[in-house]
Amino acid sequence: MSASCQRGWASCWACRGMRGTDRETSTALANRNGKGMTMSDSALSEFVEVTASKFRVPGVAVGVWVDGREVFATHGMTSVANPVAVDRDTMFVLGSVSKSFTATALMRLVAEGKVELDAPVRRYVPELVLADEQAPAEMTVLCPSAFLASNT
């Protein structure tokens, strides 16, 4: 685990598998001050560039919310076939990978006691509106798609 992870900045997803100077780069990303986390734009950019190069990622955009502000870093091209420089507004096709991120984030909140899987979705998303007004009032966090499938 890197020093940045020990300070609570991010889980080890950010530095898992890193060796040598990569750990130093990840450690430079975040520092605690008396008010919370801070992150250098240049440190994030360096980390993104080093990591993208290491894993041969042709293009990537990273946005992080830290200490009340957005920090962005980009690297590379949109694709090998369409070499347009990536910027903070570049749209990437995610496919199903967002489901894994969402499920992981949700289960971390469950582990921290901030979300209950059997609770009504409306507890956490009171503004949710569906054609069937009763549906969001009855569906739980664990099974919203199962409820919707059985009521369509």
GROMACS .gro file of N, CA, C and O in nm, residues 38-120:
model
  332
   38THR      N    1  -0.576   1.751  -0.043
   38THR     CA    2  -0.539   1.839  -0.152
   38THR      C    3  -0.474   1.751  -0.258
   38THR      O    4  -0.423   1.644  -0.229
   39MET      N    5  -0.477   1.797  -0.381
   39MET     CA    6  -0.414   1.723  -0.489
   39MET      C    7  -0.360   1.823  -0.589
   39MET      O    8  -0.430   1.915  -0.629
   40SER      N    9  -0.240   1.802  -0.629
   40SER     CA   10  -0.176   1.886  -0.729
   40SER      C   11  -0.223   1.845  -0.868
   40SER      O   12  -0.223   1.727  -0.901
   41ASP      N   13  -0.260   1.944  -0.950
   41ASP     CA   14  -0.298   1.914  -1.089
   41ASP      C   15  -0.182   1.847  -1.162
   41ASP      O   16  -0.201   1.751  -1.236
   42SER      N   17  -0.063   1.898  -1.141
   42SER     CA   18   0.053   1.842  -1.210
   42SER      C   19   0.084   1.701  -1.161
   42SER      O   20   0.125   1.616  -1.241
   43ALA      N   21   0.065   1.674  -1.032
   43ALA     CA   22   0.090   1.539  -0.981
   43ALA      C   23  -0.009   1.440  -1.040
   43ALA      O   24   0.028   1.329  -1.078
   44LEU      N   25  -0.136   1.479  -1.050
   44LEU     CA   26  -0.235   1.390  -1.111
   44LEU      C   27  -0.203   1.368  -1.258
   44LEU      O   28  -0.208   1.255  -1.307
   45SER      N   29  -0.167   1.473  -1.328
   45SER     CA   30  -0.131   1.459  -1.470
   45SER      C   31  -0.013   1.365  -1.489
   45SER      O   32  -0.014   1.280  -1.578
   46GLU      N   33   0.087   1.379  -1.403
   46GLU     CA   34   0.204   1.292  -1.411
   46GLU      C   35   0.165   1.147  -1.383
   46GLU      O   36   0.206   1.055  -1.453
   47PHE      N   37   0.083   1.126  -1.281
   47PHE     CA   38   0.038   0.992  -1.246
   47PHE      C   39  -0.039   0.929  -1.363
   47PHE      O   40  -0.017   0.814  -1.400
   48VAL      N   41  -0.131   1.005  -1.423
   48VAL     CA   42  -0.211   0.955  -1.534
   48VAL      C   43  -0.121   0.920  -1.652
   48VAL      O   44  -0.135   0.814  -1.714
   49GLU      N   45  -0.027   1.007  -1.684
   49GLU     CA   46   0.064   0.982  -1.796
   49GLU      C   47   0.149   0.857  -1.772
   49GLU      O   48   0.160   0.772  -1.861
   50VAL      N   49   0.208   0.846  -1.655
   50VAL     CA   50   0.292   0.731  -1.623
   50VAL      C   51   0.211   0.601  -1.627
   50VAL      O   52   0.252   0.501  -1.685
   51THR      N   53   0.093   0.604  -1.566
   51THR     CA   54   0.011   0.483  -1.558
   51THR      C   55  -0.044   0.444  -1.696
   51THR      O   56  -0.043   0.327  -1.732
   52ALA      N   57  -0.091   0.541  -1.773
   52ALA     CA   58  -0.141   0.512  -1.907
   52ALA      C   59  -0.031   0.455  -1.995
   52ALA      O   60  -0.053   0.360  -2.071
   53SER      N   61   0.088   0.511  -1.985
   53SER     CA   62   0.201   0.460  -2.063
   53SER      C   63   0.237   0.319  -2.020
   53SER      O   64   0.261   0.232  -2.104
   54LYS      N   65   0.241   0.297  -1.891
   54LYS     CA   66   0.277   0.165  -1.839
   54LYS      C   67   0.182   0.057  -1.889
   54LYS      O   68   0.224  -0.053  -1.925
   55PHE      N   69   0.052   0.087  -1.892
   55PHE     CA   70  -0.047  -0.012  -1.933
   55PHE      C   71  -0.087   0.002  -2.079
   55PHE      O   72  -0.182  -0.062  -2.123
   56ARG      N   73  -0.014   0.086  -2.154
   56ARG     CA   74  -0.036   0.105  -2.297
   56ARG      C   75  -0.180   0.145  -2.329
   56ARG      O   76  -0.240   0.095  -2.423
   57VAL      N   77  -0.234   0.236  -2.249
   57VAL     CA   78  -0.368   0.289  -2.272
   57VAL      C   79  -0.353   0.404  -2.373
   57VAL      O   80  -0.281   0.500  -2.347
   58PRO      N   81  -0.422   0.395  -2.489
   58PRO     CA   82  -0.403   0.500  -2.590
   58PRO      C   83  -0.456   0.637  -2.548
   58PRO      O   84  -0.400   0.738  -2.586
   59GLY      N   85  -0.561   0.639  -2.467
   59GLY     CA   86  -0.615   0.768  -2.423
   59GLY      C   87  -0.701   0.752  -2.300
   59GLY      O   88  -0.771   0.652  -2.284
   60VAL      N   89  -0.695   0.852  -2.212
   60VAL     CA   90  -0.770   0.846  -2.087
   60VAL      C   91  -0.796   0.987  -2.035
   60VAL      O   92  -0.715   1.078  -2.058
   61ALA      N   93  -0.910   1.004  -1.970
   61ALA     CA   94  -0.940   1.129  -1.901
   61ALA      C   95  -0.980   1.091  -1.759
   61ALA      O   96  -1.057   0.998  -1.738
   62VAL      N   97  -0.925   1.161  -1.661
   62VAL     CA   98  -0.951   1.133  -1.520
   62VAL      C   99  -0.999   1.261  -1.454
   62VAL      O  100  -0.935   1.365  -1.469
   63GLY      N  101  -1.110   1.251  -1.383
   63GLY     CA  102  -1.161   1.363  -1.306
   63GLY      C  103  -1.179   1.321  -1.162
   63GLY      O  104  -1.232   1.214  -1.135
   64VAL      N  105  -1.134   1.403  -1.071
   64VAL     CA  106  -1.142   1.371  -0.929
   64VAL      C  107  -1.194   1.494  -0.855
   64VAL      O  108  -1.157   1.608  -0.887
   65TRP      N  109  -1.282   1.473  -0.758
   65TRP     CA  110  -1.332   1.581  -0.673
   65TRP      C  111  -1.255   1.573  -0.542
   65TRP      O  112  -1.267   1.475  -0.468
   66VAL      N  113  -1.172   1.673  -0.513
   66VAL     CA  114  -1.089   1.671  -0.393
   66VAL      C  115  -1.091   1.809  -0.329
   66VAL      O  116  -1.072   1.910  -0.397
   67ASP      N  117  -1.116   1.811  -0.201
   67ASP     CA  118  -1.108   1.935  -0.123
   67ASP      C  119  -1.193   2.046  -0.184
   67ASP      O  120  -1.150   2.161  -0.195
   68GLY      N  121  -1.313   2.008  -0.231
   68GLY     CA  122  -1.407   2.107  -0.282
   68GLY      C  123  -1.381   2.158  -0.422
   68GLY      O  124  -1.436   2.259  -0.463
   69ARG      N  125  -1.297   2.089  -0.498
   69ARG     CA  126  -1.270   2.134  -0.634
   69ARG      C  127  -1.246   2.014  -0.726
   69ARG      O  128  -1.212   1.905  -0.681
   70GLU      N  129  -1.267   2.039  -0.856
   70GLU     CA  130  -1.243   1.936  -0.957
   70GLU      C  131  -1.097   1.942  -1.000
   70GLU      O  132  -1.042   2.050  -1.021
   71VAL      N  133  -1.037   1.825  -1.015
   71VAL     CA  134  -0.903   1.815  -1.068
   71VAL      C  135  -0.911   1.719  -1.186
   71VAL      O  136  -0.968   1.610  -1.174
   72PHE      N  137  -0.858   1.760  -1.302
   72PHE     CA  138  -0.864   1.679  -1.423
   72PHE      C  139  -0.724   1.653  -1.476
   72PHE      O  140  -0.635   1.736  -1.461
   73ALA      N  141  -0.710   1.538  -1.541
   73ALA     CA  142  -0.588   1.506  -1.613
   73ALA      C  143  -0.627   1.423  -1.734
   73ALA      O  144  -0.718   1.341  -1.727
   74THR      N  145  -0.560   1.447  -1.845
   74THR     CA  146  -0.586   1.370  -1.966
   74THR      C  147  -0.453   1.323  -2.025
   74THR      O  148  -0.347   1.377  -1.994
   75HIS      N  149  -0.465   1.221  -2.110
   75HIS     CA  150  -0.344   1.168  -2.173
   75HIS      C  151  -0.383   1.100  -2.303
   75HIS      O  152  -0.484   1.030  -2.309
   76GLY      N  153  -0.304   1.121  -2.406
   76GLY     CA  154  -0.315   1.043  -2.527
   76GLY      C  155  -0.422   1.086  -2.626
   76GLY      O  156  -0.468   1.200  -2.626
   77MET      N  157  -0.463   0.987  -2.706
   77MET     CA  158  -0.556   1.008  -2.816
   77MET      C  159  -0.685   0.931  -2.792
   77MET      O  160  -0.688   0.834  -2.718
   78THR      N  161  -0.792   0.975  -2.862
   78THR     CA  162  -0.922   0.910  -2.845
   78THR      C  163  -0.919   0.765  -2.888
   78THR      O  164  -0.985   0.681  -2.828
   79SER      N  165  -0.844   0.733  -2.991
   79SER     CA  166  -0.826   0.594  -3.034
   79SER      C  167  -0.709   0.589  -3.130
   79SER      O  168  -0.667   0.691  -3.184
   80VAL      N  169  -0.661   0.469  -3.154
   80VAL     CA  170  -0.551   0.453  -3.248
   80VAL      C  171  -0.599   0.486  -3.390
   80VAL      O  172  -0.529   0.549  -3.467
   81ALA      N  173  -0.724   0.446  -3.421
   81ALA     CA  174  -0.780   0.469  -3.553
   81ALA      C  175  -0.822   0.615  -3.575
   81ALA      O  176  -0.827   0.663  -3.688
   82ASN      N  177  -0.854   0.686  -3.467
   82ASN     CA  178  -0.899   0.825  -3.476
   82ASN      C  179  -0.817   0.909  -3.379
   82ASN      O  180  -0.863   0.943  -3.271
   83PRO      N  181  -0.694   0.942  -3.416
   83PRO     CA  182  -0.601   1.007  -3.322
   83PRO      C  183  -0.630   1.154  -3.295
   83PRO      O  184  -0.560   1.243  -3.340
   84VAL      N  185  -0.737   1.178  -3.218
   84VAL     CA  186  -0.769   1.313  -3.173
   84VAL      C  187  -0.729   1.321  -3.025
   84VAL      O  188  -0.758   1.229  -2.948
   85ALA      N  189  -0.664   1.428  -2.986
   85ALA     CA  190  -0.618   1.441  -2.847
   85ALA      C  191  -0.735   1.435  -2.749
   85ALA      O  192  -0.840   1.496  -2.771
   86VAL      N  193  -0.716   1.361  -2.641
   86VAL     CA  194  -0.816   1.352  -2.535
   86VAL      C  195  -0.814   1.481  -2.455
   86VAL      O  196  -0.707   1.534  -2.424
   87ASP      N  197  -0.934   1.534  -2.423
   87ASP     CA  198  -0.943   1.648  -2.333
   87ASP      C  199  -1.049   1.617  -2.227
   87ASP      O  200  -1.107   1.508  -2.227
   88ARG      N  201  -1.074   1.709  -2.137
   88ARG     CA  202  -1.165   1.682  -2.026
   88ARG      C  203  -1.309   1.661  -2.070
   88ARG      O  204  -1.391   1.611  -1.994
   89ASP      N  205  -1.344   1.695  -2.194
   89ASP     CA  206  -1.479   1.677  -2.246
   89ASP      C  207  -1.493   1.558  -2.340
   89ASP      O  208  -1.599   1.536  -2.397
   90THR      N  209  -1.386   1.482  -2.359
   90THR     CA  210  -1.391   1.366  -2.448
   90THR      C  211  -1.488   1.263  -2.394
   90THR      O  212  -1.486   1.231  -2.275
   91MET      N  213  -1.574   1.213  -2.482
   91MET     CA  214  -1.671   1.110  -2.444
   91MET      C  215  -1.612   0.973  -2.479
   91MET      O  216  -1.565   0.952  -2.590
   92PHE      N  217  -1.614   0.882  -2.383
   92PHE     CA  218  -1.566   0.746  -2.405
   92PHE      C  219  -1.683   0.649  -2.393
   92PHE      O  220  -1.774   0.671  -2.313
   93VAL      N  221  -1.680   0.542  -2.472
   93VAL     CA  222  -1.781   0.437  -2.461
   93VAL      C  223  -1.744   0.352  -2.340
   93VAL      O  224  -1.631   0.303  -2.330
   94LEU      N  225  -1.836   0.339  -2.246
   94LEU     CA  226  -1.807   0.265  -2.124
   94LEU      C  227  -1.853   0.120  -2.130
   94LEU      O  228  -1.799   0.036  -2.061
   95GLY      N  229  -1.956   0.092  -2.207
   95GLY     CA  230  -2.009  -0.044  -2.206
   95GLY      C  231  -2.060  -0.079  -2.068
   95GLY      O  232  -2.120   0.003  -2.000
   96SER      N  233  -2.033  -0.198  -2.025
   96SER     CA  234  -2.085  -0.246  -1.897
   96SER      C  235  -1.992  -0.220  -1.779
   96SER      O  236  -2.024  -0.255  -1.667
   97VAL      N  237  -1.878  -0.158  -1.802
   97VAL     CA  238  -1.782  -0.137  -1.694
   97VAL      C  239  -1.839  -0.047  -1.584
   97VAL      O  240  -1.804  -0.060  -1.467
   98SER      N  241  -1.931   0.043  -1.620
   98SER     CA  242  -1.987   0.133  -1.520
   98SER      C  243  -2.069   0.056  -1.415
   98SER      O  244  -2.082   0.099  -1.302
   99LYS      N  245  -2.122  -0.060  -1.453
   99LYS     CA  246  -2.197  -0.141  -1.356
   99LYS      C  247  -2.104  -0.190  -1.245
   99LYS      O  248  -2.142  -0.189  -1.128
  100SER      N  249  -1.984  -0.230  -1.282
  100SER     CA  250  -1.887  -0.276  -1.181
  100SER      C  251  -1.846  -0.163  -1.088
  100SER      O  252  -1.835  -0.182  -0.967
  101PHE      N  253  -1.823  -0.044  -1.144
  101PHE     CA  254  -1.787   0.071  -1.061
  101PHE      C  255  -1.901   0.106  -0.966
  101PHE      O  256  -1.879   0.133  -0.848
  102THR      N  257  -2.023   0.107  -1.019
  102THR     CA  258  -2.140   0.141  -0.936
  102THR      C  259  -2.159   0.040  -0.825
  102THR      O  260  -2.180   0.077  -0.709
  103ALA      N  261  -2.150  -0.088  -0.858
  103ALA     CA  262  -2.168  -0.193  -0.757
  103ALA      C  263  -2.058  -0.186  -0.651
  103ALA      O  264  -2.086  -0.201  -0.532
  104THR      N  265  -1.936  -0.160  -0.693
  104THR     CA  266  -1.825  -0.150  -0.597
  104THR      C  267  -1.845  -0.030  -0.504
  104THR      O  268  -1.829  -0.042  -0.382
  105ALA      N  269  -1.881   0.084  -0.561
  105ALA     CA  270  -1.904   0.203  -0.479
  105ALA      C  271  -2.020   0.180  -0.382
  105ALA      O  272  -2.011   0.215  -0.264
  106LEU      N  273  -2.127   0.118  -0.431
  106LEU     CA  274  -2.243   0.090  -0.345
  106LEU      C  275  -2.205  -0.003  -0.230
  106LEU      O  276  -2.239   0.023  -0.114
  107MET      N  277  -2.132  -0.108  -0.260
  107MET     CA  278  -2.096  -0.203  -0.154
  107MET      C  279  -1.997  -0.143  -0.054
  107MET      O  280  -1.998  -0.180   0.063
  108ARG      N  281  -1.916  -0.049  -0.097
  108ARG     CA  282  -1.829   0.022  -0.001
  108ARG      C  283  -1.915   0.104   0.094
  108ARG      O  284  -1.887   0.110   0.214
  109LEU      N  285  -2.020   0.168   0.041
  109LEU     CA  286  -2.111   0.245   0.127
  109LEU      C  287  -2.186   0.152   0.223
  109LEU      O  288  -2.209   0.187   0.339
  110VAL      N  289  -2.222   0.034   0.176
  110VAL     CA  290  -2.287  -0.065   0.263
  110VAL      C  291  -2.190  -0.105   0.374
  110VAL      O  292  -2.228  -0.108   0.492
  111ALA      N  293  -2.066  -0.134   0.339
  111ALA     CA  294  -1.965  -0.175   0.439
  111ALA      C  295  -1.941  -0.066   0.543
  111ALA      O  296  -1.913  -0.096   0.659
  112GLU      N  297  -1.954   0.061   0.502
  112GLU     CA  298  -1.936   0.173   0.594
  112GLU      C  299  -2.062   0.205   0.673
  112GLU      O  300  -2.063   0.296   0.755
  113GLY      N  301  -2.170   0.130   0.647
  113GLY     CA  302  -2.296   0.152   0.718
  113GLY      C  303  -2.374   0.273   0.671
  113GLY      O  304  -2.464   0.320   0.739
  114LYS      N  305  -2.342   0.325   0.552
  114LYS     CA  306  -2.409   0.444   0.501
  114LYS      C  307  -2.528   0.411   0.411
  114LYS      O  308  -2.609   0.499   0.381
  115VAL      N  309  -2.537   0.287   0.365
  115VAL     CA  310  -2.647   0.242   0.279
  115VAL      C  311  -2.692   0.104   0.326
  115VAL      O  312  -2.609   0.021   0.359
  116GLU      N  313  -2.822   0.084   0.325
  116GLU     CA  314  -2.880  -0.047   0.356
  116GLU      C  315  -2.942  -0.102   0.228
  116GLU      O  316  -3.024  -0.036   0.164
  117LEU      N  317  -2.904  -0.224   0.190
  117LEU     CA  318  -2.951  -0.282   0.065
  117LEU      C  319  -3.102  -0.305   0.063
  117LEU      O  320  -3.164  -0.301  -0.043
  118ASP      N  321  -3.162  -0.333   0.179
  118ASP     CA  322  -3.306  -0.359   0.185
  118ASP      C  323  -3.388  -0.231   0.202
  118ASP      O  324  -3.511  -0.237   0.209
  119ALA      N  325  -3.323  -0.118   0.207
  119ALA     CA  326  -3.394   0.009   0.224
  119ALA      C  327  -3.460   0.052   0.093
  119ALA      O  328  -3.413   0.016  -0.016
  120PRO      N  329  -3.567   0.128   0.101
  120PRO     CA  330  -3.630   0.180  -0.021
  120PRO      C  331  -3.534   0.273  -0.095
  120PRO      O  332  -3.460   0.351  -0.032
   0.00000   0.00000   0.00000
